[in-house]
PDB file of C-alpha atoms in Angstrom:
ATOM      1  CA  MET A1020      15.390 -21.248 -44.941  1.00  0.00           C
ATOM      2  CA  SER A1021      12.242 -20.618 -42.963  1.00  0.00           C
ATOM      3  CA  PRO A1022      12.170 -17.878 -40.350  1.00  0.00           C
ATOM      4  CA  LYS A1023      12.933 -18.939 -36.810  1.00  0.00           C
ATOM      5  CA  PRO A1024       9.700 -19.124 -34.787  1.00  0.00           C
ATOM      6  CA  GLN A1025       9.359 -16.404 -32.184  1.00  0.00           C
ATOM      7  CA  SER A1026       9.324 -17.786 -28.691  1.00  0.00           C
ATOM      8  CA  ALA A1027       7.102 -16.293 -26.053  1.00  0.00           C
ATOM      9  CA  PRO A1028       8.881 -13.820 -23.791  1.00  0.00           C
ATOM     10  CA  LYS A1029      10.101 -15.253 -20.511  1.00  0.00           C
ATOM     11  CA  PRO A1030       7.824 -14.453 -17.582  1.00  0.00           C
ATOM     12  CA  SER A1031       9.171 -11.657 -15.414  1.00  0.00           C
ATOM     13  CA  ARG A1032       8.887 -10.489 -11.817  1.00  0.00           C
ATOM     14  CA  PRO A1033       6.185  -7.917 -12.787  1.00  0.00           C
ATOM     15  CA  ASP A1034       4.294 -10.734 -14.561  1.00  0.00           C
ATOM     16  CA  ALA A1035       4.353 -12.741 -11.326  1.00  0.00           C
ATOM     17  CA  ILE A1036       3.004  -9.773  -9.370  1.00  0.00           C
ATOM     18  CA  ARG A1037       0.211  -9.239 -11.916  1.00  0.00           C
ATOM     19  CA  LEU A1038      -0.833 -12.899 -11.852  1.00  0.00           C
ATOM     20  CA  ALA A1039      -0.628 -13.074  -8.049  1.00  0.00           C
ATOM     21  CA  ARG A1040      -2.707  -9.870  -7.841  1.00  0.00           C
ATOM     22  CA  ARG A1041      -5.420 -11.373 -10.054  1.00  0.00           C
ATOM     23  CA  LEU A1042      -5.558 -14.461  -7.858  1.00  0.00           C
ATOM     24  CA  TRP A1043      -5.599 -12.433  -4.630  1.00  0.00           C
ATOM     25  CA  LEU A1044      -8.338 -10.133  -5.917  1.00  0.00           C
ATOM     26  CA  ARG A1045     -10.468 -13.213  -6.621  1.00  0.00           C
ATOM     27  CA  GLY A1046      -9.975 -14.267  -3.012  1.00  0.00           C
ATOM     28  CA  GLU A1047      -7.696 -17.196  -3.835  1.00  0.00           C
ATOM     29  CA  ARG A1048      -4.816 -18.151  -1.571  1.00  0.00           C
ATOM     30  CA  LEU A1049      -1.420 -17.455  -3.090  1.00  0.00           C
ATOM     31  CA  ASP A1050       0.279 -20.789  -3.658  1.00  0.00           C
ATOM     32  CA  VAL A1051       3.842 -20.156  -4.843  1.00  0.00           C
ATOM     33  CA  GLY A1052       4.153 -23.641  -6.333  1.00  0.00           C
ATOM     34  CA  GLN A1053       0.953 -23.270  -8.340  1.00  0.00           C
ATOM     35  CA  LEU A1054       1.905 -19.749  -9.415  1.00  0.00           C
ATOM     36  CA  ALA A1055       5.294 -20.987 -10.624  1.00  0.00           C
ATOM     37  CA  LEU A1056       3.665 -23.874 -12.498  1.00  0.00           C
ATOM     38  CA  THR A1057       1.141 -21.558 -14.153  1.00  0.00           C
ATOM     39  CA  MET A1058       3.939 -19.247 -15.275  1.00  0.00           C
ATOM     40  CA  GLY A1059       6.174 -22.082 -16.473  1.00  0.00           C
ATOM     41  CA  LEU A1060       8.812 -21.259 -13.873  1.00  0.00           C
ATOM     42  CA  GLY A1061      10.449 -23.103 -11.044  1.00  0.00           C
ATOM     43  CA  ARG A1062       9.524 -22.271  -7.458  1.00  0.00           C
ATOM     44  CA  ALA A1063      13.142 -21.304  -6.885  1.00  0.00           C
ATOM     45  CA  THR A1064      12.791 -18.481  -9.404  1.00  0.00           C
ATOM     46  CA  LEU A1065       9.836 -16.996  -7.548  1.00  0.00           C
ATOM     47  CA  PHE A1066      11.659 -17.336  -4.230  1.00  0.00           C
ATOM     48  CA  ARG A1067      14.722 -15.655  -5.760  1.00  0.00           C
ATOM     49  CA  TRP A1068      12.517 -12.782  -6.966  1.00  0.00           C
ATOM     50  CA  PHE A1069      10.519 -12.320  -3.757  1.00  0.00           C
ATOM     51  CA  GLY A1070      12.163 -14.205  -0.921  1.00  0.00           C
ATOM     52  CA  THR A1071       8.971 -15.527   0.668  1.00  0.00           C
ATOM     53  CA  ARG A1072       5.287 -15.969  -0.053  1.00  0.00           C
ATOM     54  CA  ASP A1073       4.579 -13.099   2.369  1.00  0.00           C
ATOM     55  CA  LEU A1074       6.899 -10.768   0.467  1.00  0.00           C
ATOM     56  CA  LEU A1075       5.170 -11.695  -2.797  1.00  0.00           C
ATOM     57  CA  LEU A1076       1.852 -10.866  -1.144  1.00  0.00           C
ATOM     58  CA  ALA A1077       3.347  -7.600   0.124  1.00  0.00           C
ATOM     59  CA  GLU A1078       4.270  -6.702  -3.466  1.00  0.00           C
ATOM     60  CA  VAL A1079       0.695  -7.472  -4.507  1.00  0.00           C
ATOM     61  CA  LEU A1080      -0.622  -5.228  -1.732  1.00  0.00           C
ATOM     62  CA  TRP A1081       1.762  -2.411  -2.704  1.00  0.00           C
ATOM     63  CA  SER A1082       0.724  -2.751  -6.357  1.00  0.00           C
ATOM     64  CA  LEU A1083      -2.796  -1.888  -5.196  1.00  0.00           C
ATOM     65  CA  CYS A1084      -1.833   0.677  -2.546  1.00  0.00           C
ATOM     66  CA  GLU A1085       0.435   2.839  -4.684  1.00  0.00           C
ATOM     67  CA  PRO A1086      -2.176   3.732  -7.328  1.00  0.00           C
ATOM     68  CA  THR A1087      -4.669   4.426  -4.535  1.00  0.00           C
ATOM     69  CA  LEU A1088      -2.287   6.952  -2.964  1.00  0.00           C
ATOM     70  CA  VAL A1089      -1.658   8.557  -6.357  1.00  0.00           C
ATOM     71  CA  ARG A1090      -5.396   8.718  -7.055  1.00  0.00           C
ATOM     72  CA  ALA A1091      -6.094  10.343  -3.694  1.00  0.00           C
ATOM     73  CA  GLU A1092      -3.392  12.927  -4.341  1.00  0.00           C
ATOM     74  CA  ARG A1093      -4.840  13.686  -7.770  1.00  0.00           C
ATOM     75  CA  GLU A1094      -8.432  13.992  -6.510  1.00  0.00           C
ATOM     76  CA  VAL A1095      -7.885  16.667  -3.851  1.00  0.00           C
ATOM     77  CA  SER A1096      -6.984  20.320  -4.067  1.00  0.00           C
ATOM     78  CA  GLY A1097      -5.784  22.911  -1.611  1.00  0.00           C
ATOM     79  CA  GLN A1098      -2.355  23.402  -0.188  1.00  0.00           C
ATOM     80  CA  GLY A1099      -0.246  22.857   2.878  1.00  0.00           C
ATOM     81  CA  ALA A1100      -1.625  21.033   5.895  1.00  0.00           C
ATOM     82  CA  ALA A1101      -5.184  21.029   4.543  1.00  0.00           C
ATOM     83  CA  ARG A1102      -4.076  19.295   1.342  1.00  0.00           C
ATOM     84  CA  ILE A1103      -2.105  16.604   3.175  1.00  0.00           C
ATOM     85  CA  ALA A1104      -5.059  15.976   5.507  1.00  0.00           C
ATOM     86  CA  GLN A1105      -7.435  15.698   2.514  1.00  0.00           C
ATOM     87  CA  ILE A1106      -5.093  13.293   0.706  1.00  0.00           C
ATOM     88  CA  THR A1107      -4.875  11.143   3.832  1.00  0.00           C
ATOM     89  CA  GLU A1108      -8.621  11.037   4.333  1.00  0.00           C
ATOM     90  CA  ARG A1109      -9.350  10.343   0.651  1.00  0.00           C
ATOM     91  CA  ALA A1110      -6.794   7.519   0.484  1.00  0.00           C
ATOM     92  CA  LEU A1111      -8.198   5.955   3.657  1.00  0.00           C
ATOM     93  CA  ARG A1112     -11.757   6.137   2.322  1.00  0.00           C
ATOM     94  CA  LEU A1113     -10.684   4.457  -0.916  1.00  0.00           C
ATOM     95  CA  MET A1114      -8.881   1.717   0.992  1.00  0.00           C
ATOM     96  CA  GLN A1115     -11.723   1.229   3.453  1.00  0.00           C
ATOM     97  CA  SER A1116     -14.209   0.713   0.611  1.00  0.00           C
ATOM     98  CA  PHE A1117     -11.957  -1.792  -1.214  1.00  0.00           C
ATOM     99  CA  GLU A1118     -13.668  -5.154  -0.672  1.00  0.00           C
ATOM    100  CA  PRO A1119     -10.614  -7.404  -1.203  1.00  0.00           C
ATOM    101  CA  LEU A1120      -8.696  -5.478   1.481  1.00  0.00           C
ATOM    102  CA  ARG A1121     -11.631  -5.633   3.894  1.00  0.00           C
ATOM    103  CA  ARG A1122     -11.902  -9.386   3.250  1.00  0.00           C
ATOM    104  CA  PHE A1123      -8.168  -9.892   3.825  1.00  0.00           C
ATOM    105  CA  ILE A1124      -8.259  -8.020   7.132  1.00  0.00           C
ATOM    106  CA  ALA A1125     -11.383  -9.892   8.270  1.00  0.00           C
ATOM    107  CA  GLU A1126     -10.074 -13.338   7.281  1.00  0.00           C
ATOM    108  CA  ASP A1127      -6.460 -12.985   8.377  1.00  0.00           C
ATOM    109  CA  GLY A1128      -6.099  -9.820  10.421  1.00  0.00           C
ATOM    110  CA  GLU A1129      -2.786 -10.866  11.950  1.00  0.00           C
ATOM    111  CA  GLN A1130      -1.102 -11.437   8.598  1.00  0.00           C
ATOM    112  CA  ALA A1131      -2.727  -8.318   7.132  1.00  0.00           C
ATOM    113  CA  LEU A1132      -1.407  -6.146   9.944  1.00  0.00           C
ATOM    114  CA  ARG A1133       2.063  -7.705   9.712  1.00  0.00           C
ATOM    115  CA  LEU A1134       2.248  -7.086   5.959  1.00  0.00           C
ATOM    116  CA  LEU A1135       0.628  -3.664   5.956  1.00  0.00           C
ATOM    117  CA  THR A1136       1.856  -1.996   9.126  1.00  0.00           C
ATOM    118  CA  SER A1137       5.302  -3.302   9.971  1.00  0.00           C
ATOM    119  CA  ARG A1138       8.773  -3.382   8.564  1.00  0.00           C
ATOM    120  CA  ALA A1139       8.245  -7.102   7.904  1.00  0.00           C
ATOM    121  CA  SER A1140       7.213  -5.979   4.421  1.00  0.00           C
ATOM    122  CA  PRO A1141       7.904  -2.996   2.164  1.00  0.00           C
ATOM    123  CA  VAL A1142       4.337  -1.617   2.206  1.00  0.00           C
ATOM    124  CA  GLN A1143       4.624   0.661   5.230  1.00  0.00           C
ATOM    125  CA  GLY A1144       8.066   1.987   4.272  1.00  0.00           C
ATOM    126  CA  ARG A1145       6.954   2.807   0.738  1.00  0.00           C
ATOM    127  CA  THR A1146       3.817   4.482   2.061  1.00  0.00           C
ATOM    128  CA  ILE A1147       5.932   6.613   4.391  1.00  0.00           C
ATOM    129  CA  GLU A1148       8.172   7.554   1.443  1.00  0.00           C
ATOM    130  CA  THR A1149       5.102   8.572  -0.573  1.00  0.00           C
ATOM    131  CA  VAL A1150       3.729  10.744   2.243  1.00  0.00           C
ATOM    132  CA  ARG A1151       7.168  12.300   2.743  1.00  0.00           C
ATOM    133  CA  ARG A1152       7.249  13.214  -0.951  1.00  0.00           C
ATOM    134  CA  GLN A1153       3.808  14.819  -0.617  1.00  0.00           C
ATOM    135  CA  LEU A1154       4.978  16.791   2.408  1.00  0.00           C
ATOM    136  CA  GLN A1155       8.102  17.915   0.549  1.00  0.00           C
ATOM    137  CA  GLN A1156       5.949  19.219  -2.316  1.00  0.00           C
ATOM    138  CA  GLU A1157       4.003  21.361   0.139  1.00  0.00           C
ATOM    139  CA  VAL A1158       7.213  22.648   1.763  1.00  0.00           C
ATOM    140  CA  ASP A1159       8.567  23.480  -1.702  1.00  0.00           C
ATOM    141  CA  ALA A1160       5.353  25.465  -2.296  1.00  0.00           C
ATOM    142  CA  GLY A1161       5.928  27.528   0.860  1.00  0.00           C
ATOM    143  CA  TRP A1162       4.289  25.583   3.692  1.00  0.00           C
ATOM    144  CA  GLN A1163       6.280  25.387   6.927  1.00  0.00           C
ATOM    145  CA  ALA A1164       6.307  21.955   8.514  1.00  0.00           C
ATOM    146  CA  PRO A1165       6.083  21.922  12.322  1.00  0.00           C
ATOM    147  CA  LEU A1166       8.401  18.890  12.592  1.00  0.00           C
ATOM    148  CA  GLY A1167      10.905  17.078  10.409  1.00  0.00           C
ATOM    149  CA  LEU A1168       9.363  15.560   7.307  1.00  0.00           C
ATOM    150  CA  ASP A1169      10.518  12.039   8.150  1.00  0.00           C
ATOM    151  CA  THR A1170       8.797  12.247  11.538  1.00  0.00           C
ATOM    152  CA  LEU A1171       5.643  13.764  10.076  1.00  0.00           C
ATOM    153  CA  ALA A1172       5.409  11.166   7.312  1.00  0.00           C
ATOM    154  CA  TRP A1173       5.769   8.346   9.834  1.00  0.00           C
ATOM    155  CA  LEU A1174       3.157   9.890  12.160  1.00  0.00           C
ATOM    156  CA  ILE A1175       0.664  10.462   9.331  1.00  0.00           C
ATOM    157  CA  VAL A1176       0.998   6.863   8.163  1.00  0.00           C
ATOM    158  CA  ARG A1177       0.557   5.584  11.730  1.00  0.00           C
ATOM    159  CA  ILE A1178      -2.545   7.757  12.171  1.00  0.00           C
ATOM    160  CA  GLY A1179      -3.934   6.356   8.931  1.00  0.00           C
ATOM    161  CA  GLU A1180      -3.186   2.779   9.978  1.00  0.00           C
ATOM    162  CA  SER A1181      -4.840   3.374  13.344  1.00  0.00           C
ATOM    163  CA  PHE A1182      -8.041   4.449  11.638  1.00  0.00           C
ATOM    164  CA  LEU A1183      -8.023   1.991   8.741  1.00  0.00           C
ATOM    165  CA  TYR A1184      -7.289  -1.071  10.878  1.00  0.00           C
ATOM    166  CA  ALA A1185      -9.073   0.017  14.092  1.00  0.00           C
ATOM    167  CA  SER A1186     -11.481  -2.908  14.073  1.00  0.00           C
ATOM    168  CA  ALA A1187      -8.656  -5.454  13.581  1.00  0.00           C
ATOM    169  CA  ILE A1188      -6.401  -3.786  16.169  1.00  0.00           C
ATOM    170  CA  SER A1189      -8.865  -3.006  18.945  1.00  0.00           C
ATOM    171  CA  GLY A1190     -12.365  -3.878  17.764  1.00  0.00           C
ATOM    172  CA  GLN A1191     -13.307  -0.207  17.614  1.00  0.00           C
ATOM    173  CA  GLU A1192     -15.397   1.421  14.929  1.00  0.00           C
ATOM    174  CA  VAL A1193     -14.047   4.822  13.950  1.00  0.00           C
ATOM    175  CA  ASP A1194     -14.948   7.572  11.495  1.00  0.00           C
ATOM    176  CA  ILE A1195     -12.328   7.890   8.752  1.00  0.00           C
ATOM    177  CA  GLY A1196     -13.162  11.617   8.561  1.00  0.00           C
ATOM    178  CA  ASP A1197     -11.588  11.990  11.974  1.00  0.00           C
ATOM    179  CA  ALA A1198      -8.263  10.828  10.501  1.00  0.00           C
ATOM    180  CA  GLY A1199      -8.203  13.898   8.273  1.00  0.00           C
ATOM    181  CA  ILE A1200      -8.899  16.120  11.289  1.00  0.00           C
ATOM    182  CA  ALA A1201      -6.162  14.374  13.298  1.00  0.00           C
ATOM    183  CA  VAL A1202      -3.644  14.917  10.490  1.00  0.00           C
ATOM    184  CA  GLN A1203      -4.622  18.560  10.145  1.00  0.00           C
ATOM    185  CA  LEU A1204      -4.193  19.035  13.906  1.00  0.00           C
ATOM    186  CA  LEU A1205      -0.779  17.352  13.754  1.00  0.00           C
ATOM    187  CA  LEU A1206       0.319  19.582  10.896  1.00  0.00           C
ATOM    188  CA  SER A1207      -1.068  22.826  12.345  1.00  0.00           C
ATOM    189  CA  GLY A1208       2.021  23.235  14.488  1.00  0.00           C
ATOM    190  CA  ASN A1209       0.092  24.790  17.365  1.00  0.00           C
ATOM    191  CA  VAL A1210       1.805  23.892  20.610  1.00  0.00           C
ATOM    192  CA  GLN A1211       0.920  25.550  23.891  1.00  0.00           C
TER     193      GLN A1211
END
C-alpha cells in the first residue's frame, strides 16, 4: 500500500489577510472574487470570514498598523507622559513615511478615513486599546494619569489622527512633532 499523498493545507483567514496585504502593498485594488479564486476558495468563505471587502481591507490595514505601534513603543525610552508622547510621535512619523498609506489616503481619502478613523472598522478601536495598554504600563510604573485611561487613550488616538490625516481632513500641512507636544501637554495634567 502506498502512502496517502499529503494534501496542501486549507487556506485560512490569516492566509487571506497576508495575500490581500501583498496585493494592497503593490497598489492593486482588492477584488474579493479574484482573491477567493487565487486561494481556491469560494467568495462566500471570504465574506463569512470578513463580512465585507472594507472589513477585509481594515484587517489588512491593522496588520500593518499593529507592528508599527509595537515598533514605535520599542524604539523610545523614558517614562510617564514623555514616553507616551514619544511613542505617539514615533508611530506617526513611521506611518507618515509609509508610501502605501500615503497613496491610499491620496487616492481614496474618504474610504481611508472611514476605515482608519471610525468605528466602521476595527482599526481605531484596536489602536485605542493599544494606547490604553501603554498608558496602563506607565501607571503601573508609578505615573499618575490626569484623566481616566479610556478617555486619554481615545484623545491621544484622535490627536494622532488629526495630525496624520490633516491634509485629507482639512487640506492643512502640519508638523508631526507637534503631535508629540500636544500629547505631552494633554498628559501633563496642568489645569488652571
